[in-house]
mmCIF file of C-alpha atoms and ligand atoms in Angstrom:
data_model
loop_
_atom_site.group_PDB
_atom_site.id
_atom_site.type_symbol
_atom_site.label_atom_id
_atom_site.label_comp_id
_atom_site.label_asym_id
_atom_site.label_seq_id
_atom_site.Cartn_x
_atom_site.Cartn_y
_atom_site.Cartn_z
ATOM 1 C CA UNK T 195 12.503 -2.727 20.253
ATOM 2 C CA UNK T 196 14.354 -0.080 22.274
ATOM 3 C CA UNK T 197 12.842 2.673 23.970
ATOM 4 C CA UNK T 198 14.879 6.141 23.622
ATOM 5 C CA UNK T 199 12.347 9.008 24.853
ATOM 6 C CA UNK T 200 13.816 12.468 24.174
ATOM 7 C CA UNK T 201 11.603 14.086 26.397
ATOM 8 C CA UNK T 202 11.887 16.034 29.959
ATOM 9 C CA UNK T 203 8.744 14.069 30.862
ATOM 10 C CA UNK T 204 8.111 10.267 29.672
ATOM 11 C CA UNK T 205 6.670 8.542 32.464
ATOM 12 C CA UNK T 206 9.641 6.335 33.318
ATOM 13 C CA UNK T 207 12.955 7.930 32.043
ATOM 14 C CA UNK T 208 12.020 11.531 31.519
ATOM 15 C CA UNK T 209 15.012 13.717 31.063
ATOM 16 C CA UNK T 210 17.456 11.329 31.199
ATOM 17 C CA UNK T 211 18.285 11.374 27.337
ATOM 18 C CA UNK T 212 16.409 15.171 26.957
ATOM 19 C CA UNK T 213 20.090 15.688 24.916
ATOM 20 C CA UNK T 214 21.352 13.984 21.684
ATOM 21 C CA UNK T 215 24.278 13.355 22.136
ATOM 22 C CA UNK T 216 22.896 11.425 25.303
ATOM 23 C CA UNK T 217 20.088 9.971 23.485
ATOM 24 C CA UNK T 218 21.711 8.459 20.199
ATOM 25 C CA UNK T 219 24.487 6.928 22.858
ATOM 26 C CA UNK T 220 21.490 5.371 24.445
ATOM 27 C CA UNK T 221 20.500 3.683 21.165
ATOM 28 C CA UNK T 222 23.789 2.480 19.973
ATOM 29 C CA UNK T 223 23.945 1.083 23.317
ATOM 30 C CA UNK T 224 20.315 -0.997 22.575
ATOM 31 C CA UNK T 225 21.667 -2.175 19.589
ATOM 32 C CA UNK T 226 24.249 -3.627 21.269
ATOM 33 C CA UNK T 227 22.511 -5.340 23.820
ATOM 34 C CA UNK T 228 20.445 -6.915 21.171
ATOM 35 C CA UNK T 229 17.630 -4.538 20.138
ATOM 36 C CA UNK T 230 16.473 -4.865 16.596
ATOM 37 C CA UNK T 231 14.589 -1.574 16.285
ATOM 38 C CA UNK T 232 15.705 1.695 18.056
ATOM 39 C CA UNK T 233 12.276 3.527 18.998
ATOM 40 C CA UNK T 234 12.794 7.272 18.994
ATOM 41 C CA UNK T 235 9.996 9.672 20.612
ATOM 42 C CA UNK T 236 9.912 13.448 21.030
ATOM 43 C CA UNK T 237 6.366 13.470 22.736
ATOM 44 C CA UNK T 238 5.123 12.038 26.436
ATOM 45 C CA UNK T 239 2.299 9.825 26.068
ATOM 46 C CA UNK T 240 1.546 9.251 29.787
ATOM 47 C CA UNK T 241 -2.249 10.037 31.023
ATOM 48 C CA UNK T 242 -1.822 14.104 31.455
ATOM 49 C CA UNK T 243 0.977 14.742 29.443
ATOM 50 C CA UNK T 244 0.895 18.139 27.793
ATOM 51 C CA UNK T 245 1.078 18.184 24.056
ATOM 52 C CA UNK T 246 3.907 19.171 22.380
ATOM 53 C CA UNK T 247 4.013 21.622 19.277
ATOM 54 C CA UNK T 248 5.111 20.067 15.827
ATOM 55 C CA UNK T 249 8.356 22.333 15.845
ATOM 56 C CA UNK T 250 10.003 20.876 19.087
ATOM 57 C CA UNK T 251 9.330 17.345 18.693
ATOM 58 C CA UNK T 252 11.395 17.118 15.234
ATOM 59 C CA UNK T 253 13.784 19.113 16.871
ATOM 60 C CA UNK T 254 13.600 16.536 19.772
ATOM 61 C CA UNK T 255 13.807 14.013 17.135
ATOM 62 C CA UNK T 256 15.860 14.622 14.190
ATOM 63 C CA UNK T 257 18.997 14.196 15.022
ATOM 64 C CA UNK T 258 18.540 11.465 17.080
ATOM 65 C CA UNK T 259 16.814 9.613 13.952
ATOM 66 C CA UNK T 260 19.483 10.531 11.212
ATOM 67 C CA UNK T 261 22.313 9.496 13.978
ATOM 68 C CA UNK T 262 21.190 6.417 14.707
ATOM 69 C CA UNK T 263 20.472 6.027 10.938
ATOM 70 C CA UNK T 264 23.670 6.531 10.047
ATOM 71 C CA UNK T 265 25.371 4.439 12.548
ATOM 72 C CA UNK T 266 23.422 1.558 10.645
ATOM 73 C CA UNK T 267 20.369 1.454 13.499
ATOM 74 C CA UNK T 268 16.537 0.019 12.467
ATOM 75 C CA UNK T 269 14.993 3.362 13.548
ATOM 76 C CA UNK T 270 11.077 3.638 14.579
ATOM 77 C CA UNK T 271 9.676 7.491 14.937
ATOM 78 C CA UNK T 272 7.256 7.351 17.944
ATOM 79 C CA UNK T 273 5.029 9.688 16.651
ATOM 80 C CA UNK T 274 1.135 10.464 16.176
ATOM 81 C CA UNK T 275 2.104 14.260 13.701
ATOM 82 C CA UNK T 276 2.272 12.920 10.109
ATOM 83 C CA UNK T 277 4.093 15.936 9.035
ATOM 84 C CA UNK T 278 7.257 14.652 12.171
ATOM 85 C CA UNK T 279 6.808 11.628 10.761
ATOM 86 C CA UNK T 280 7.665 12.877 7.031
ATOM 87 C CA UNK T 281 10.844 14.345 8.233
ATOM 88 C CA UNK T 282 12.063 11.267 10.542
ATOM 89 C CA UNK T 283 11.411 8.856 7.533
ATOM 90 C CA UNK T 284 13.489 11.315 5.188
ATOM 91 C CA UNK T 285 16.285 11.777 8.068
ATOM 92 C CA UNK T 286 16.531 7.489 8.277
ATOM 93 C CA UNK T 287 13.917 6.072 10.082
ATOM 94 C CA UNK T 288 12.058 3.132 8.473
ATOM 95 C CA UNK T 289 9.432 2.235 10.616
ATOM 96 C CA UNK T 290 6.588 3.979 12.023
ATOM 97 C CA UNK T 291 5.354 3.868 15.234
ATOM 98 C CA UNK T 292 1.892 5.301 15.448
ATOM 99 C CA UNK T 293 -0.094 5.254 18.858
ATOM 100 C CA UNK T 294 -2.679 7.228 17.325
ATOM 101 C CA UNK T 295 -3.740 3.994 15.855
ATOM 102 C CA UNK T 296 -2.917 5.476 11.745
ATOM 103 C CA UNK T 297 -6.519 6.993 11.964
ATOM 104 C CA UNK T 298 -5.403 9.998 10.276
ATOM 105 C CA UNK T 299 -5.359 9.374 6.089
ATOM 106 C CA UNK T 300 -2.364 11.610 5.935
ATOM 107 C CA UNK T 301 -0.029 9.099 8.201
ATOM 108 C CA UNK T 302 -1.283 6.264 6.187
ATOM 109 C CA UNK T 303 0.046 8.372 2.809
ATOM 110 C CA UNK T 304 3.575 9.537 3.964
ATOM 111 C CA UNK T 305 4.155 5.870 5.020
ATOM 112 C CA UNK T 306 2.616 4.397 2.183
ATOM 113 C CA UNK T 307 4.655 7.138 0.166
ATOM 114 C CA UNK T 308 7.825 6.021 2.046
ATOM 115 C CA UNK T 309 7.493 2.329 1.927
ATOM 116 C CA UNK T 310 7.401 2.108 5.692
ATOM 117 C CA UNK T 311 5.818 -0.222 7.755
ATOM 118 C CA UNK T 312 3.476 0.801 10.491
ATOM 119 C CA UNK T 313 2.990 -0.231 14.269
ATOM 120 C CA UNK T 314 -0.749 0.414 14.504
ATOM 121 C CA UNK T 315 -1.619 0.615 17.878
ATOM 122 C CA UNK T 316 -4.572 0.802 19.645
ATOM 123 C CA UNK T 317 -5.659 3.981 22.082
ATOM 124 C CA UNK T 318 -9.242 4.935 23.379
ATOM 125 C CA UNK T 319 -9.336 8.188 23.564
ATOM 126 C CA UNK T 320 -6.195 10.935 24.097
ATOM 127 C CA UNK T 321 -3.431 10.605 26.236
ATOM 128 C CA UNK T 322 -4.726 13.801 28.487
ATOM 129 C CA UNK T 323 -7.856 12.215 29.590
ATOM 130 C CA UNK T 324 -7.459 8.399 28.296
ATOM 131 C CA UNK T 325 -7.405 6.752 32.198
ATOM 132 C CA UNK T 326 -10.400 8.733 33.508
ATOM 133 C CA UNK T 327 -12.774 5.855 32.712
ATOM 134 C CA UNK T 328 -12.176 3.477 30.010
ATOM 135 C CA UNK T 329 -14.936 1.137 29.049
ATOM 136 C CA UNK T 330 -15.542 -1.867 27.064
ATOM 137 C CA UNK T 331 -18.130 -4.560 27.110
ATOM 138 C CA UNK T 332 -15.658 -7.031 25.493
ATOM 139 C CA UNK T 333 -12.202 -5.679 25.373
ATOM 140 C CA UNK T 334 -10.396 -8.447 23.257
ATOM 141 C CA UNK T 335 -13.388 -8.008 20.393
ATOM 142 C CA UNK T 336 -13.445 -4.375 20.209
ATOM 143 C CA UNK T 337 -9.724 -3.950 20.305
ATOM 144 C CA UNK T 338 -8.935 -6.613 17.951
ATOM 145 C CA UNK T 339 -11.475 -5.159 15.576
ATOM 146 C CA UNK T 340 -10.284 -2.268 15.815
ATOM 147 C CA UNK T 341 -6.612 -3.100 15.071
ATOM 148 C CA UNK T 342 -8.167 -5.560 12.027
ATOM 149 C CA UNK T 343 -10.055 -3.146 10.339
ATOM 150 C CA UNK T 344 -7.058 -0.806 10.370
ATOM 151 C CA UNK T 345 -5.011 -3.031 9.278
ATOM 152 C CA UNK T 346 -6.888 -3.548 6.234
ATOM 153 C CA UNK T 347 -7.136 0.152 5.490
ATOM 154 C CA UNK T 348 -3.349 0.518 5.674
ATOM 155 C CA UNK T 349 -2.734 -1.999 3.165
ATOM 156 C CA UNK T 350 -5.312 -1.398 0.777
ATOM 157 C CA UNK T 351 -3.704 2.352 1.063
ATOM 158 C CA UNK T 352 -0.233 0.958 -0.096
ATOM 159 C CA UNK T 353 1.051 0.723 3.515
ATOM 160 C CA UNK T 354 3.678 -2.449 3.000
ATOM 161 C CA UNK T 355 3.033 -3.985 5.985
ATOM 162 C CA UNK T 356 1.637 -3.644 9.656
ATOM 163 C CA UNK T 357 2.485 -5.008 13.069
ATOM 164 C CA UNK T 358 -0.706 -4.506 15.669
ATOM 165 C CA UNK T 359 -0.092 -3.097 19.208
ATOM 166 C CA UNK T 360 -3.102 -3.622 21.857
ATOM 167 C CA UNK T 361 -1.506 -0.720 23.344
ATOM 168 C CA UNK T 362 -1.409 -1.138 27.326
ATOM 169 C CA UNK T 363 -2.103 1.093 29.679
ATOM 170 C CA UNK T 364 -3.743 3.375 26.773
ATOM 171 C CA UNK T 365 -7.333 4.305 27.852
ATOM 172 C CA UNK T 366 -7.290 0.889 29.819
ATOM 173 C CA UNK T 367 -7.273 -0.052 33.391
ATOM 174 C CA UNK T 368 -5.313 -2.965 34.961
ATOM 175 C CA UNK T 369 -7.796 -5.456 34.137
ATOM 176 C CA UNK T 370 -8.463 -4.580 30.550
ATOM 177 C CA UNK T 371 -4.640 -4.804 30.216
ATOM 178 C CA UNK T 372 -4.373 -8.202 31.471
ATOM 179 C CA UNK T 373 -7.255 -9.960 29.791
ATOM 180 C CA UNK T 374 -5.345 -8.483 26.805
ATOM 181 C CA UNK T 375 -1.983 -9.807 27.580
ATOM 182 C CA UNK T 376 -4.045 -13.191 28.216
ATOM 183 C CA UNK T 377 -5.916 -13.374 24.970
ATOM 184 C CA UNK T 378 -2.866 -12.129 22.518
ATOM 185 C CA UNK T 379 -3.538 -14.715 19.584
ATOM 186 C CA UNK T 380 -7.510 -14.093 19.492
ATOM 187 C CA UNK T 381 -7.158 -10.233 19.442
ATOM 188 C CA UNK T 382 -5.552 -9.872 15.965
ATOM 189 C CA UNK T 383 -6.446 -13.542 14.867
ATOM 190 C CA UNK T 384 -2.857 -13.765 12.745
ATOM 191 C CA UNK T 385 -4.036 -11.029 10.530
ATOM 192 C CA UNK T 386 -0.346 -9.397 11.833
ATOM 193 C CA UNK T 387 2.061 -9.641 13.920
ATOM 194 C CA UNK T 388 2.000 -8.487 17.246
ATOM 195 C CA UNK T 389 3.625 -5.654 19.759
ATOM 196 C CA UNK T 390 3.378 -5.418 22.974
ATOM 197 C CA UNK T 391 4.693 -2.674 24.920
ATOM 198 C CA UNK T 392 4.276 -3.471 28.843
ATOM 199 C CA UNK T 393 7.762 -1.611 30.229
ATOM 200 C CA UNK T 394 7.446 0.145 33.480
ATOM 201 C CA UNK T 395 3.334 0.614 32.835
ATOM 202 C CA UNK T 396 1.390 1.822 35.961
ATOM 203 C CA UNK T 397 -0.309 -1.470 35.523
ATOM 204 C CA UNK T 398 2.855 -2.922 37.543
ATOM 205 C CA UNK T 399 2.712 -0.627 40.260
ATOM 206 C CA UNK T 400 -1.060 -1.428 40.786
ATOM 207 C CA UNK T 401 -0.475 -5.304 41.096
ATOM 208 C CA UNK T 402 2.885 -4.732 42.916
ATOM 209 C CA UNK T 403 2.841 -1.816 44.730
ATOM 210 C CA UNK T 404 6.330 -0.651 43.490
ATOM 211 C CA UNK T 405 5.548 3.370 42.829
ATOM 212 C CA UNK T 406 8.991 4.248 41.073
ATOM 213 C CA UNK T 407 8.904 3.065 37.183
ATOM 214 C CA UNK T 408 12.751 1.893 37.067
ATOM 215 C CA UNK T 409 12.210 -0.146 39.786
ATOM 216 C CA UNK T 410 9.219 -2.217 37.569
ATOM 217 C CA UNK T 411 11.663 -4.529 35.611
ATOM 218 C CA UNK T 412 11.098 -7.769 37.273
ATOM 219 C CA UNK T 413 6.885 -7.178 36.630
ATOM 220 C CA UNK T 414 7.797 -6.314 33.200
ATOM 221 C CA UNK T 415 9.516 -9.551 32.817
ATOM 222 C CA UNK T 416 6.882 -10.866 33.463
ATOM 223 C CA UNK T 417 4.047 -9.185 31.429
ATOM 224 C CA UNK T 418 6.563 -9.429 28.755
ATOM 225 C CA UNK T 419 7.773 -13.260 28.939
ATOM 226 C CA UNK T 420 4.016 -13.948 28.563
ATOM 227 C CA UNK T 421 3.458 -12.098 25.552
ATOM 228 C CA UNK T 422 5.917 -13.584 23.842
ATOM 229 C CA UNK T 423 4.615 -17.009 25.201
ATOM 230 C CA UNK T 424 1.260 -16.099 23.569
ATOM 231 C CA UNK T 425 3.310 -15.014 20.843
ATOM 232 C CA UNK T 426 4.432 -11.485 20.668
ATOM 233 C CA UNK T 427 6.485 -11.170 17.855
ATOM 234 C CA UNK T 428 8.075 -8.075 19.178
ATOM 235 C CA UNK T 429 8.622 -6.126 22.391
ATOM 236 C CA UNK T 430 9.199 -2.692 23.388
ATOM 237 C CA UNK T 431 11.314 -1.899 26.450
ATOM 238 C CA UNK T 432 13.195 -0.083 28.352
ATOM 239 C CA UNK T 433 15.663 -2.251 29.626
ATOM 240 C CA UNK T 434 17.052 -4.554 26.495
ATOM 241 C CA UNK T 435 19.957 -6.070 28.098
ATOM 242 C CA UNK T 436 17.820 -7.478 30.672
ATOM 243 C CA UNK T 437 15.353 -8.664 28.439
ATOM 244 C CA UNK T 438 17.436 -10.309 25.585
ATOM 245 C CA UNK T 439 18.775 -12.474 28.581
ATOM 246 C CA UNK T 440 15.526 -13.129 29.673
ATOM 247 C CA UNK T 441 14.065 -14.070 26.152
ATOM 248 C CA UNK T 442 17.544 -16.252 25.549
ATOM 249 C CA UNK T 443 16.553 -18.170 28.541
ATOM 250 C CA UNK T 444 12.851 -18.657 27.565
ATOM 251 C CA UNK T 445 13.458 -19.769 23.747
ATOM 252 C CA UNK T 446 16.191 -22.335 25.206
ATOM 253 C CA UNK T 447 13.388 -23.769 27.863
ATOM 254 C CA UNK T 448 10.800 -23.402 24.941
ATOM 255 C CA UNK T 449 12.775 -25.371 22.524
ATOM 256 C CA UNK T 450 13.607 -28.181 25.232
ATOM 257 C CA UNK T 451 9.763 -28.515 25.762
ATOM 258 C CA UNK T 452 9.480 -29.007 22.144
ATOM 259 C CA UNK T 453 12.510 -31.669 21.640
ATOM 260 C CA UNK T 454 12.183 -33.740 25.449
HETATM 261 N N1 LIG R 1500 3.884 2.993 24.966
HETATM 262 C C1 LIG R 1500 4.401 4.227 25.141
HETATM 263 C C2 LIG R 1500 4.834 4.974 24.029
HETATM 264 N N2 LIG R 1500 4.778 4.469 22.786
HETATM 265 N N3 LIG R 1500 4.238 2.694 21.330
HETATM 266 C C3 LIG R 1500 3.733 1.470 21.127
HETATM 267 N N4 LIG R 1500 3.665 0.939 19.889
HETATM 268 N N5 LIG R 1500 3.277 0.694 22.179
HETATM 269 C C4 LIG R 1500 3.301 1.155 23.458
HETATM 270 O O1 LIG R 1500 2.858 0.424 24.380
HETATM 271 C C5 LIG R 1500 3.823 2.464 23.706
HETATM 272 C C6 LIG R 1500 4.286 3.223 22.590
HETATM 273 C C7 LIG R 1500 4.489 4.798 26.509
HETATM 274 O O2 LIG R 1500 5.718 4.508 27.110
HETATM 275 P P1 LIG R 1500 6.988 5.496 27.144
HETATM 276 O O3 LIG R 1500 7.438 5.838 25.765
HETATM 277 O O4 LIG R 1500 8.018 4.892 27.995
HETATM 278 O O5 LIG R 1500 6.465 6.775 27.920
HETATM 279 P P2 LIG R 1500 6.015 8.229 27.467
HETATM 280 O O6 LIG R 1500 4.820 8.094 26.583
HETATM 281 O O7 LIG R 1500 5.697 8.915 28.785
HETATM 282 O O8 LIG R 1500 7.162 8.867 26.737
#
C-alpha cells in the first residue's frame, strides 16, 4: 500500500503532494513500482496535528480519489469522517482506511452500504494528545482484543471484510511498538489479515538517532521485512520502489529456506 498524503503537514512528506495534479502523479507512480493499493489522506495524523474541517479534506481528497480511480488504481481513503468517506467511496475508492479504529456506527454503515472493506486500526486515544503517556499492562492482549472484537462488529454489521492494523506509533511508545511488531501472529490470532504501517515512524529516529523522516528508509526496512516475516499480509509505505525490491529479495530467500 502506497502512501499519498495531500496535506501541508504529514509528518514525513508534508506538502510535497499538497496539489493534485502532484498527488495523483505520485500514485500512478506507486502503482508502477508495484503498489497494490494507493492510500489517499487529506488529514495529518502525527501527535499534535491540528484537525482539519470536513469541507477541506474532501476537497484535499476528491480528486485525487476519482483520478486515481479512473486511471484503474485500488484506492484506500485515509480517513476517520464517515461523511469524507461517503464521498471518496462514491468518487472510486474501494477500501477504507480507518485509524479511528471503525468505532463510530456510521463508518461501519457507509462501508457496509458500499461493500467496502475496512482497515481497522488500532489508536489509544486522539492524535493531539495520543504520545503524552500511553499505557498498557499487556499491550499484545489489549490491542489484539481490541482489533478482534471490532472485527466482529464490522462483519456482523455487513462490513465484507476487514484487515487489522496494530497501528504504530498511535498512542504507543517505542517499546509498545516493538513488542507489537514481535508478537504479529498472537495479536489478531488469524481472525484477519494484518497491516502494518511502520514508514518513517518516530519510533526509528528513537532507536537510530536519524531526526529527518526521509532519511528513515533503511529502519523501515527493517521494521517492515519483519512484519512480513511474522506475516504481514500488507504494508503501508512511503517508499514502494524500495520496498517491492526489498520484499522480492525476501520471498526469493524465504522460498529457498523452504525448498534447500
Ligand atoms: N499511519 C499513518 C496514517 N495512516 N493508516 C494505517 N492503517 N496504519 C498506519 O500505521 C497509519 C495510517 C501516519 O503516517 P502518515 O500518513 O505518513 O503521516 P500523517 O498522519 O502525518 O499524514
Amino acid at each position: 500500500m502506497g502512501v499519498v498524503n495531500v496535506t501541508p503537514d504529514s509528518f514525513s512528506d508534508g506538502g510535497e503532494r499538497f496539489d493534485t495534479q502532484r498527488a495523483v502523479e505520485a500514485g500512478l507512480q506507486q502503482v508502477e513500482q508495484g503498489a497494490l493499493v494507493v492510500d489517499v489522506g487529506g488529514e495529518s495524523t502525527r501527535p499534535g496535528a491540528a484537525a482539519v474541517s470536513e469541507a477541506e479534506e474532501s476537497r484535499r481528497t476528491l480528486p485525487v480519489v476519482a483520478a486515481l480511480a479512473r486511471a484503474g488504481a485500488i484506492v484506500s481513503i485515509d480517513s476517520r469522517n464517515p461523511a469524507v468517506v461517503e464521498e471518496a467511496l462514491e468518487a472510486g475508492a474501494r477500501i477504507v482506511n480507518d485509524v479511528g479504529g471503525l468505532r463510530l456506527p456510521s463508518m461501519r454503515q457507509v462501508a457496509a452500504a458500499a461493500g467496502a472493506p475496512v482497515v481497522i486500526m488500532h489508536m489509544q486515544g486522539e492524535p493531539r494528545t495520543m504520545q503524552l503517556e500511553p499505557r498498557y499492562d499487556d499491550v499484545v492482549a489489549e490491542v489484539g482484543a481490541y482489533l478482534r472484537h471490532a472485527a466482529r462488529v464490522a462483519l456482523e454489521e455487513g462490513v465484507p471484510s476487514v484487515m487489522l492494523d496494530p497501528g504504530l506509533g498511535f498512542g504507543k511508545g517505542v517499546a509498545h511498538n516493538l513488542e507489537l511488531l514481535r508478537h504479529l501472529g498472537a495479536l489478531t490470532a488469524d481472525a484477519a489479515p494484518v497491516l502494518v504501517g511502520a514508514s518513517r515512524k518516530s519510533t526509528i529516529k528513537a532507536l537510530s538517532g536519524e531526526a529527518d523522516p526521509r532519511k528513515r528508509l533503511p529502519g523501515t526496512l527493517v521494521l517492515h521485512l519483519r512484519a512480513a516475516a511474522a506475516g504481514a499480509a500488507m504494508l503501508r509505505v512511503h517508499d514502494v520502489a524500495e520496498h517491492a525490491q526489498a520484499l522480492s529479495v525476501w520471498r526469493a530467500l524465504e522460498a529457498a529456506e523452504v525448498t534447500a
